[in-house]
Amino acid sequence: DIQMTQSPSSLSASVGDRVTITCRASQSISSYLNWYQQKPGKAPKLLIYGASNLQGGVPSRFTGSGSGTDFTLTISGLQPEDCATYSCQQVYTTPGFGGGTKVEIK
Amino acid sequence: EVHLVESGGGLVQPGGSLRLSCTASGFTFSSFEMNWVRQAPGKGLEWVSYISGSGTTIYYADAVKGRFTISRDNAKNSLFLQMNSLRAEDTALYYCAREDRYPHDSSGQKYDYWGQGTLVTVSS
């Protein structure tokens, strides 16, 4: 199985900051990588698919990049409503998720 | 508007069984592959099972293989998860999720709609 490792596991940043979350795969997954946002008590929401493609309706401050084994999710200009846990998912083989990164506002 | 509503969760003793349901609306259910994903309390997301639109192709995570059975009734826009021989480690919030393909690459999958989940607690 492909292991997905996210870092950091949590972070605290100020409104307006640029936030970067990293996801590393244990082997190459090409660009078969999705990012989800999950707010407390809510279902996950798809943000990014195919490593860098913005899902419809998602604000443009969210961007994804990377291929192979290393991927990043960047929030450019953190907003209060971005407080959530962000998870990556590889769909190259049997689907698997990273452990999640909790983003809080300082 | 797409809606997915799970039901059937509850408290069950170790070794017991439960049948989860997911009722879909707002889209042509038979045209979409579906998945079950679970989340243990305070933990990350874990993929559980997949079923094709016709129901002919099915996959399971190793952790549930031989104990869980996924199925669907396209006439009733419903997805099911029969869970047998339940263990404490199966305790989780269970989500159904619609699968769609990347528009630029049909080999890629994304879970574009999720239900709110149904809680399964396995405890004596």
Short mmCIF file of C-alpha atoms in Angstrom, two decimals:
data_model
loop_
_atom_site.label_atom_id
_atom_site.label_comp_id
_atom_site.label_asym_id
_atom_site.label_seq_id
_atom_site.Cartn_x
_atom_site.Cartn_y
_atom_site.Cartn_z
CA ASP A 1 0.00 0.00 0.00
CA ILE A 2 1.06 3.57 -0.65
CA GLN A 3 1.53 5.60 2.53
CA MET A 4 0.60 9.27 2.57
CA THR A 5 2.39 11.50 5.08
CA GLN A 6 1.21 15.02 5.75
CA SER A 7 3.09 17.77 7.52
CA PRO A 8 2.67 19.57 9.73
CA SER A 9 -0.05 17.81 11.69
CA SER A 10 -1.26 21.20 12.86
CA LEU A 11 -0.45 24.84 12.40
CA SER A 12 -1.56 28.22 13.63
CA ALA A 13 -1.42 31.27 11.37
CA SER A 14 -2.81 34.78 11.19
CA VAL A 15 -5.53 36.03 8.90
CA GLY A 16 -3.94 36.98 5.61
CA ASP A 17 -0.95 34.67 5.98
CA ARG A 18 0.20 32.29 3.29
CA VAL A 19 -0.14 28.72 4.53
CA THR A 20 1.52 25.67 3.00
CA ILE A 21 0.69 22.05 3.76
CA THR A 22 2.81 19.20 2.45
CA CYS A 23 1.80 15.67 1.47
CA ARG A 24 4.38 13.03 0.61
CA ALA A 25 3.65 9.65 -0.98
CA SER A 26 5.76 6.58 -0.25
CA GLN A 27 6.07 5.97 -3.99
CA SER A 28 5.27 7.92 -7.13
CA ILE A 29 1.57 8.58 -7.69
CA SER A 30 1.97 10.82 -10.75
CA SER A 31 -0.65 13.53 -10.25
CA TYR A 32 -3.36 11.33 -8.80
CA LEU A 33 -3.69 13.41 -5.65
CA ASN A 34 -6.76 15.16 -4.21
CA TRP A 35 -7.11 17.61 -1.33
CA TYR A 36 -10.13 17.86 0.97
CA GLN A 37 -11.19 20.36 3.60
CA GLN A 38 -13.15 19.19 6.64
CA LYS A 39 -14.67 21.58 9.15
CA PRO A 40 -15.64 20.31 12.62
CA GLY A 41 -18.78 18.21 12.50
CA LYS A 42 -19.02 18.44 8.72
CA ALA A 43 -18.33 16.14 5.82
CA PRO A 44 -15.13 16.52 3.79
CA LYS A 45 -15.26 18.92 0.86
CA LEU A 46 -13.22 18.45 -2.30
CA LEU A 47 -10.87 21.38 -2.94
CA ILE A 48 -8.27 20.21 -5.45
CA TYR A 49 -8.12 17.20 -7.76
CA GLY A 50 -5.34 15.94 -9.98
CA ALA A 51 -2.80 17.71 -7.77
CA SER A 52 -3.48 21.19 -9.15
CA ASN A 53 -7.02 21.48 -10.48
CA LEU A 54 -9.43 23.63 -8.51
CA GLN A 55 -12.84 22.03 -7.94
CA GLY A 56 -15.73 24.24 -9.04
CA GLY A 57 -16.83 26.80 -6.48
CA VAL A 58 -13.62 26.66 -4.45
CA PRO A 59 -11.98 30.05 -3.83
CA SER A 60 -8.91 30.78 -5.92
CA ARG A 61 -6.77 31.35 -2.81
CA PHE A 62 -6.45 27.56 -2.65
CA THR A 63 -3.80 26.15 -4.96
CA GLY A 64 -2.23 22.74 -5.31
CA SER A 65 1.05 21.72 -6.83
CA GLY A 66 3.42 18.81 -7.16
CA SER A 67 3.73 15.46 -8.88
CA GLY A 68 5.42 12.16 -8.24
CA THR A 69 5.83 11.91 -4.48
CA ASP A 70 5.72 15.50 -3.18
CA PHE A 71 2.68 17.72 -3.15
CA THR A 72 1.63 20.99 -1.54
CA LEU A 73 -1.61 22.76 -0.76
CA THR A 74 -1.24 26.51 -0.40
CA ILE A 75 -3.76 28.93 1.02
CA SER A 76 -2.83 32.43 -0.14
CA GLY A 77 -4.36 34.85 2.30
CA LEU A 78 -5.79 32.75 5.12
CA GLN A 79 -9.39 33.60 6.01
CA PRO A 80 -11.23 32.82 9.27
CA GLU A 81 -13.50 30.39 7.43
CA ASP A 82 -10.43 28.35 6.41
CA CYS A 83 -10.14 26.93 9.93
CA ALA A 84 -10.43 23.23 9.19
CA THR A 85 -8.52 19.99 8.78
CA TYR A 86 -7.02 19.41 5.35
CA SER A 87 -6.39 15.91 4.04
CA CYS A 88 -4.68 14.63 0.94
CA GLN A 89 -5.84 11.49 -0.88
CA GLN A 90 -3.96 9.40 -3.41
CA VAL A 91 -6.04 7.65 -6.08
CA TYR A 92 -3.15 6.09 -8.00
CA THR A 93 -3.89 2.71 -6.44
CA THR A 94 -6.26 1.62 -3.65
CA PRO A 95 -7.33 5.02 -2.32
CA GLY A 96 -5.55 6.28 0.77
CA PHE A 97 -5.62 9.45 2.82
CA GLY A 98 -3.01 11.38 4.70
CA GLY A 99 -3.39 11.89 8.41
CA GLY A 100 -4.65 15.45 8.08
CA THR A 101 -3.41 18.92 8.96
CA LYS A 102 -5.41 21.04 11.35
CA VAL A 103 -5.29 24.75 10.52
CA GLU A 104 -6.14 27.25 13.23
CA ILE A 105 -6.23 31.03 13.32
CA LYS A 106 -3.72 32.70 15.62
CA GLU B 1 -28.81 19.65 -6.00
CA VAL B 2 -26.89 16.54 -5.02
CA HIS B 3 -27.77 15.03 -1.66
CA LEU B 4 -26.44 11.95 0.07
CA VAL B 5 -28.04 10.87 3.34
CA GLU B 6 -26.64 8.00 5.40
CA SER B 7 -28.60 6.03 7.99
CA GLY B 8 -28.43 2.79 9.93
CA GLY B 9 -25.65 3.53 12.38
CA GLY B 10 -25.87 2.79 16.07
CA LEU B 11 -24.42 0.95 19.03
CA VAL B 12 -23.64 -2.72 18.48
CA GLN B 13 -21.76 -5.33 20.49
CA PRO B 14 -18.52 -6.84 19.22
CA GLY B 15 -19.32 -9.62 16.78
CA GLY B 16 -22.61 -8.03 15.84
CA SER B 17 -23.95 -6.73 12.54
CA LEU B 18 -25.30 -3.50 11.11
CA ARG B 19 -26.54 -2.45 7.69
CA LEU B 20 -25.81 1.11 6.61
CA SER B 21 -27.80 2.85 3.89
CA CYS B 22 -27.09 5.90 1.78
CA THR B 23 -29.94 7.49 -0.14
CA ALA B 24 -28.99 9.65 -3.10
CA SER B 25 -30.87 12.41 -4.88
CA GLY B 26 -30.21 15.16 -7.38
CA PHE B 27 -28.25 13.09 -9.90
CA THR B 28 -28.51 9.93 -12.01
CA PHE B 29 -27.40 7.49 -9.33
CA SER B 30 -26.69 4.56 -11.65
CA SER B 31 -24.18 6.62 -13.63
CA PHE B 32 -21.83 7.12 -10.70
CA GLU B 33 -19.44 4.93 -8.77
CA MET B 34 -19.84 5.14 -5.02
CA ASN B 35 -17.62 4.65 -1.99
CA TRP B 36 -17.80 4.23 1.77
CA VAL B 37 -15.20 6.15 3.77
CA ARG B 38 -14.94 6.07 7.56
CA GLN B 39 -13.38 8.25 10.22
CA ALA B 40 -12.64 6.94 13.68
CA PRO B 41 -13.06 9.47 16.52
CA GLY B 42 -10.24 12.00 16.34
CA LYS B 43 -8.57 10.17 13.47
CA GLY B 44 -8.09 10.63 9.73
CA LEU B 45 -10.19 9.43 6.84
CA GLU B 46 -10.01 5.77 5.80
CA TRP B 47 -11.39 4.38 2.54
CA VAL B 48 -13.57 1.31 3.14
CA SER B 49 -15.19 0.11 -0.08
CA TYR B 50 -16.02 0.94 -3.72
CA ILE B 51 -18.79 -0.14 -6.07
CA SER B 52 -19.18 0.61 -9.76
CA GLY B 53 -22.33 2.18 -11.17
CA SER B 54 -23.70 -1.17 -12.31
CA GLY B 55 -22.64 -2.90 -9.12
CA THR B 56 -20.50 -5.44 -10.97
CA THR B 57 -17.10 -4.19 -9.76
CA ILE B 58 -16.43 -4.05 -6.04
CA TYR B 59 -13.33 -3.43 -3.92
CA TYR B 60 -12.68 -3.50 -0.19
CA ALA B 61 -9.99 -2.30 2.16
CA ASP B 62 -8.02 -5.16 3.68
CA ALA B 63 -9.29 -4.17 7.14
CA VAL B 64 -12.89 -5.05 6.24
CA LYS B 65 -12.50 -7.69 3.53
CA GLY B 66 -14.56 -10.78 4.31
CA ARG B 67 -16.66 -8.96 6.92
CA PHE B 68 -18.28 -6.07 5.01
CA THR B 69 -20.38 -6.23 1.84
CA ILE B 70 -21.15 -3.24 -0.35
CA SER B 71 -24.17 -3.23 -2.64
CA ARG B 72 -26.52 -0.84 -4.38
CA ASP B 73 -30.09 -0.66 -5.63
CA ASN B 74 -30.16 1.73 -8.57
CA ALA B 75 -33.94 1.59 -8.80
CA LYS B 76 -34.12 3.01 -5.29
CA ASN B 77 -31.09 5.33 -5.58
CA SER B 78 -29.56 3.58 -2.60
CA LEU B 79 -26.15 2.36 -1.52
CA PHE B 80 -25.64 -0.14 1.29
CA LEU B 81 -22.91 -1.48 3.53
CA GLN B 82 -23.59 -4.73 5.34
CA MET B 83 -21.21 -4.93 8.27
CA ASN B 84 -20.72 -8.29 10.01
CA SER B 85 -18.36 -9.53 12.73
CA LEU B 86 -17.93 -5.98 13.95
CA ARG B 87 -14.91 -5.07 16.06
CA ALA B 88 -14.13 -2.19 18.37
CA GLU B 89 -11.78 -0.81 15.72
CA ASP B 90 -14.72 -0.44 13.32
CA THR B 91 -16.09 2.34 15.52
CA ALA B 92 -16.26 5.38 13.28
CA LEU B 93 -18.38 7.86 11.41
CA TYR B 94 -19.22 6.24 8.07
CA TYR B 95 -19.62 8.46 5.02
CA CYS B 96 -20.89 7.61 1.58
CA ALA B 97 -19.15 9.53 -1.17
CA ARG B 98 -19.90 9.94 -4.85
CA GLU B 99 -16.98 9.29 -7.16
CA ASP B 100 -16.40 11.23 -10.34
CA ARG B 101 -13.56 11.04 -12.82
CA TYR B 102 -11.02 13.74 -13.58
CA PRO B 103 -12.36 15.61 -16.63
CA HIS B 104 -8.93 15.47 -18.26
CA ASP B 105 -7.97 11.91 -17.28
CA SER B 106 -10.53 9.19 -16.72
CA SER B 107 -7.98 7.18 -14.70
CA GLY B 108 -8.25 9.69 -11.89
CA GLN B 109 -11.04 9.70 -9.32
CA LYS B 110 -12.31 12.37 -7.00
CA TYR B 111 -14.97 12.21 -4.32
CA ASP B 112 -17.03 15.24 -5.18
CA TYR B 113 -20.03 14.82 -2.89
CA TRP B 114 -20.23 13.37 0.59
CA GLY B 115 -23.07 12.65 3.00
CA GLN B 116 -23.03 13.85 6.59
CA GLY B 117 -22.16 10.42 7.93
CA THR B 118 -23.72 7.86 10.26
CA LEU B 119 -22.01 6.86 13.50
CA VAL B 120 -21.21 3.24 14.23
CA THR B 121 -20.11 2.38 17.76
CA VAL B 122 -18.91 -1.13 18.54
CA SER B 123 -18.79 -1.69 22.27
CA SER B 124 -19.97 -4.09 24.94
#
